PDB file of C-alpha atoms in Angstrom:
ATOM      1  CA  MET A   1      29.135  45.941  78.128  1.00  0.00           C
ATOM      2  CA  ASN A   2      28.118  42.320  77.786  1.00  0.00           C
ATOM      3  CA  THR A   3      27.903  39.820  80.643  1.00  0.00           C
ATOM      4  CA  ARG A   4      31.160  38.079  79.766  1.00  0.00           C
ATOM      5  CA  MET A   5      33.076  41.378  79.840  1.00  0.00           C
ATOM      6  CA  ARG A   6      31.526  42.278  83.214  1.00  0.00           C
ATOM      7  CA  ILE A   7      32.601  38.943  84.687  1.00  0.00           C
ATOM      8  CA  ILE A   8      36.136  39.416  83.367  1.00  0.00           C
ATOM      9  CA  LEU A   9      36.278  42.956  84.750  1.00  0.00           C
ATOM     10  CA  ILE A  10      35.003  41.886  88.183  1.00  0.00           C
ATOM     11  CA  THR A  11      37.480  38.999  88.260  1.00  0.00           C
ATOM     12  CA  LEU A  12      40.362  41.329  87.399  1.00  0.00           C
ATOM     13  CA  LEU A  13      39.329  43.801  90.090  1.00  0.00           C
ATOM     14  CA  ALA A  14      39.117  41.008  92.641  1.00  0.00           C
ATOM     15  CA  MET A  15      42.618  39.889  91.698  1.00  0.00           C
ATOM     16  CA  LEU A  16      44.040  43.418  91.933  1.00  0.00           C
ATOM     17  CA  CYS A  17      42.759  44.339  95.347  1.00  0.00           C
ATOM     18  CA  ASP A  18      41.260  43.074  98.532  1.00  0.00           C
ATOM     19  CA  PHE A  19      37.560  44.053  98.471  1.00  0.00           C
ATOM     20  CA  SER A  20      37.761  45.532 101.975  1.00  0.00           C
ATOM     21  CA  MET A  21      40.513  47.918 100.864  1.00  0.00           C
ATOM     22  CA  CYS A  22      38.707  48.924  97.653  1.00  0.00           C
ATOM     23  CA  SER A  23      35.488  49.973  99.322  1.00  0.00           C
ATOM     24  CA  VAL A  24      34.756  53.653  99.715  1.00  0.00           C
ATOM     25  CA  TYR A  25      34.419  53.631 103.495  1.00  0.00           C
ATOM     26  CA  ALA A  26      31.152  51.698 103.351  1.00  0.00           C
ATOM     27  CA  THR A  27      31.842  50.581 106.894  1.00  0.00           C
ATOM     28  CA  GLU A  28      34.681  51.550 109.156  1.00  0.00           C
ATOM     29  CA  ALA A  29      37.020  48.772 110.212  1.00  0.00           C
ATOM     30  CA  LYS A  30      37.308  47.779 113.865  1.00  0.00           C
ATOM     31  CA  LEU A  31      40.329  46.961 115.977  1.00  0.00           C
ATOM     32  CA  ASN A  32      40.987  43.333 116.848  1.00  0.00           C
ATOM     33  CA  PRO A  33      40.706  42.261 120.527  1.00  0.00           C
ATOM     34  CA  ALA A  34      44.454  42.624 121.256  1.00  0.00           C
ATOM     35  CA  GLN A  35      44.531  46.132 119.784  1.00  0.00           C
ATOM     36  CA  LEU A  36      41.354  47.130 121.612  1.00  0.00           C
ATOM     37  CA  ASN A  37      42.738  45.855 124.933  1.00  0.00           C
ATOM     38  CA  HIS A  38      45.926  47.867 124.401  1.00  0.00           C
ATOM     39  CA  LEU A  39      43.908  50.987 123.523  1.00  0.00           C
ATOM     40  CA  ASN A  40      41.743  50.658 126.634  1.00  0.00           C
ATOM     41  CA  GLU A  41      44.842  50.126 128.809  1.00  0.00           C
ATOM     42  CA  MET A  42      46.422  53.289 127.399  1.00  0.00           C
ATOM     43  CA  ILE A  43      43.276  55.343 127.986  1.00  0.00           C
ATOM     44  CA  ASN A  44      42.782  54.052 131.525  1.00  0.00           C
ATOM     45  CA  THR A  45      46.465  54.535 132.399  1.00  0.00           C
ATOM     46  CA  GLN A  46      46.849  58.029 130.953  1.00  0.00           C
ATOM     47  CA  LEU A  47      43.503  59.462 132.066  1.00  0.00           C
ATOM     48  CA  LYS A  48      43.044  59.360 135.819  1.00  0.00           C
ATOM     49  CA  GLU A  49      39.610  61.013 135.994  1.00  0.00           C
ATOM     50  CA  GLN A  50      36.540  58.970 135.061  1.00  0.00           C
ATOM     51  CA  THR A  51      34.921  62.047 133.489  1.00  0.00           C
ATOM     52  CA  ASP A  52      37.907  62.378 131.130  1.00  0.00           C
ATOM     53  CA  ARG A  53      37.707  58.688 130.228  1.00  0.00           C
ATOM     54  CA  ASN A  54      33.967  59.028 129.567  1.00  0.00           C
ATOM     55  CA  ILE A  55      34.631  61.850 127.117  1.00  0.00           C
ATOM     56  CA  VAL A  56      37.291  59.827 125.290  1.00  0.00           C
ATOM     57  CA  TYR A  57      35.052  56.746 125.148  1.00  0.00           C
ATOM     58  CA  SER A  58      32.385  58.893 123.445  1.00  0.00           C
ATOM     59  CA  TRP A  59      34.808  59.461 120.539  1.00  0.00           C
ATOM     60  CA  THR A  60      34.858  57.178 117.515  1.00  0.00           C
ATOM     61  CA  GLU A  61      37.318  54.314 117.591  1.00  0.00           C
ATOM     62  CA  ALA A  62      39.302  56.082 114.840  1.00  0.00           C
ATOM     63  CA  GLN A  63      39.614  59.210 117.008  1.00  0.00           C
ATOM     64  CA  ARG A  64      40.840  57.163 119.981  1.00  0.00           C
ATOM     65  CA  VAL A  65      43.364  55.334 117.772  1.00  0.00           C
ATOM     66  CA  ALA A  66      44.580  58.666 116.382  1.00  0.00           C
ATOM     67  CA  GLU A  67      45.083  60.225 119.800  1.00  0.00           C
ATOM     68  CA  PHE A  68      46.511  57.299 121.763  1.00  0.00           C
ATOM     69  CA  PHE A  69      48.311  55.188 119.123  1.00  0.00           C
ATOM     70  CA  CYS A  70      49.272  57.567 116.315  1.00  0.00           C
ATOM     71  CA  ARG A  71      49.749  61.069 117.748  1.00  0.00           C
ATOM     72  CA  PRO A  72      52.855  60.238 119.834  1.00  0.00           C
ATOM     73  CA  LEU A  73      54.563  58.718 116.766  1.00  0.00           C
ATOM     74  CA  ALA A  74      53.322  61.606 114.589  1.00  0.00           C
ATOM     75  CA  GLN A  75      54.975  64.098 116.945  1.00  0.00           C
ATOM     76  CA  THR A  76      58.291  62.227 116.697  1.00  0.00           C
ATOM     77  CA  VAL A  77      58.201  61.768 112.902  1.00  0.00           C
ATOM     78  CA  ILE A  78      57.134  65.326 112.095  1.00  0.00           C
ATOM     79  CA  LYS A  79      59.596  66.880 114.548  1.00  0.00           C
ATOM     80  CA  LYS A  80      62.385  64.775 113.038  1.00  0.00           C
ATOM     81  CA  ARG A  81      61.616  66.195 109.586  1.00  0.00           C
ATOM     82  CA  LEU A  82      60.730  69.732 110.752  1.00  0.00           C
ATOM     83  CA  SER A  83      62.705  70.446 113.920  1.00  0.00           C
ATOM     84  CA  THR A  84      60.902  73.725 114.703  1.00  0.00           C
ATOM     85  CA  VAL A  85      57.482  72.058 115.052  1.00  0.00           C
ATOM     86  CA  ASP A  86      56.234  72.561 118.603  1.00  0.00           C
ATOM     87  CA  LYS A  87      52.782  70.945 118.483  1.00  0.00           C
ATOM     88  CA  VAL A  88      51.000  68.235 116.479  1.00  0.00           C
ATOM     89  CA  VAL A  89      47.240  67.704 116.523  1.00  0.00           C
ATOM     90  CA  LEU A  90      45.374  64.890 114.788  1.00  0.00           C
ATOM     91  CA  ASP A  91      42.090  66.674 114.220  1.00  0.00           C
ATOM     92  CA  GLN A  92      38.979  65.917 116.232  1.00  0.00           C
ATOM     93  CA  GLY A  93      36.872  68.796 114.894  1.00  0.00           C
ATOM     94  CA  ASN A  94      34.264  69.389 112.192  1.00  0.00           C
ATOM     95  CA  GLU A  95      36.665  68.556 109.368  1.00  0.00           C
ATOM     96  CA  ASN A  96      37.676  65.271 111.002  1.00  0.00           C
ATOM     97  CA  GLU A  97      38.376  62.815 108.214  1.00  0.00           C
ATOM     98  CA  GLN A  98      39.883  60.034 110.306  1.00  0.00           C
ATOM     99  CA  ARG A  99      39.001  56.532 109.133  1.00  0.00           C
ATOM    100  CA  LEU A 100      40.110  53.103 110.219  1.00  0.00           C
ATOM    101  CA  ILE A 101      40.677  51.624 106.779  1.00  0.00           C
ATOM    102  CA  SER A 102      41.604  48.288 108.345  1.00  0.00           C
ATOM    103  CA  PRO A 103      42.658  47.193 111.841  1.00  0.00           C
ATOM    104  CA  THR A 104      46.214  48.146 110.816  1.00  0.00           C
ATOM    105  CA  ILE A 105      45.713  51.426 108.898  1.00  0.00           C
ATOM    106  CA  LEU A 106      44.320  54.745 110.081  1.00  0.00           C
ATOM    107  CA  GLU A 107      44.055  57.627 107.627  1.00  0.00           C
ATOM    108  CA  GLY A 108      43.076  61.165 108.442  1.00  0.00           C
ATOM    109  CA  ASN A 109      44.023  64.796 108.764  1.00  0.00           C
ATOM    110  CA  GLY A 110      45.883  66.889 111.271  1.00  0.00           C
ATOM    111  CA  GLN A 111      47.885  70.050 111.791  1.00  0.00           C
ATOM    112  CA  TYR A 112      51.329  70.933 113.039  1.00  0.00           C
ATOM    113  CA  ARG A 113      52.375  74.261 114.521  1.00  0.00           C
ATOM    114  CA  ILE A 114      55.563  76.233 114.068  1.00  0.00           C
ATOM    115  CA  GLY A 115      55.402  79.352 116.225  1.00  0.00           C
ATOM    116  CA  SER A 116      51.907  80.716 115.636  1.00  0.00           C
ATOM    117  CA  ASP A 117      51.445  79.181 112.159  1.00  0.00           C
ATOM    118  CA  TRP A 118      49.437  75.993 111.697  1.00  0.00           C
ATOM    119  CA  THR A 119      49.950  73.757 108.657  1.00  0.00           C
ATOM    120  CA  PRO A 120      47.273  71.190 107.764  1.00  0.00           C
ATOM    121  CA  PHE A 121      48.276  67.720 106.561  1.00  0.00           C
ATOM    122  CA  HIS A 122      46.871  64.315 105.635  1.00  0.00           C
ATOM    123  CA  PHE A 123      48.355  61.211 107.226  1.00  0.00           C
ATOM    124  CA  GLN A 124      48.460  57.446 107.210  1.00  0.00           C
ATOM    125  CA  CYS A 125      49.357  55.612 110.399  1.00  0.00           C
ATOM    126  CA  LYS A 126      50.182  51.906 110.394  1.00  0.00           C
ATOM    127  CA  ILE A 127      49.289  49.963 113.521  1.00  0.00           C
ATOM    128  CA  SER A 128      50.670  46.638 114.708  1.00  0.00           C
ATOM    129  CA  GLU A 129      48.062  43.913 114.454  1.00  0.00           C
ATOM    130  CA  LYS A 130      49.615  42.093 117.426  1.00  0.00           C
ATOM    131  CA  THR A 131      50.321  44.929 119.862  1.00  0.00           C
ATOM    132  CA  GLY A 132      48.235  47.886 118.723  1.00  0.00           C
ATOM    133  CA  GLU A 133      51.264  50.165 118.717  1.00  0.00           C
ATOM    134  CA  ALA A 134      51.768  52.678 115.913  1.00  0.00           C
ATOM    135  CA  ILE A 135      54.679  51.392 113.830  1.00  0.00           C
ATOM    136  CA  GLU A 136      54.783  53.843 110.919  1.00  0.00           C
ATOM    137  CA  PHE A 137      53.523  57.382 110.280  1.00  0.00           C
ATOM    138  CA  ASN A 138      53.507  59.176 106.920  1.00  0.00           C
ATOM    139  CA  PHE A 139      52.149  62.657 106.233  1.00  0.00           C
ATOM    140  CA  PHE A 140      51.878  65.212 103.447  1.00  0.00           C
ATOM    141  CA  LYS A 141      50.653  68.814 103.340  1.00  0.00           C
ATOM    142  CA  ARG A 142      47.053  69.575 102.462  1.00  0.00           C
ATOM    143  CA  ASN A 143      46.241  72.366 100.052  1.00  0.00           C
TER     144      ASN A 143
END
């Protein structure tokens, strides 16, 4: 491919997408100050013991966002679609794939339980840039 074609291709790619969204997780995005303040308030309000807060603060920012911003909405959305779901977990374990794609998008994996059966899923959670609250949650089953 000649130089002119490369320049045209790069220009087209730049026009089609924001470079930060087209990267392959080179660096994980960070929350803005308003979102981070809201996250810290939620953690400090919900967890009364300092030892519990210390554990949560050792998690990645994506894990904290998943648990405190996205999981409550995930529970509501999934239960609305599948009324027999009794538990939703946004994974924290070895197969944790949670990534802050941008300050407003978290993607990852989780599981929901019906009775004693767990079903894995992938999700995308949209987060308000102004408030830090989860405003949309979409999920689909993993194979």
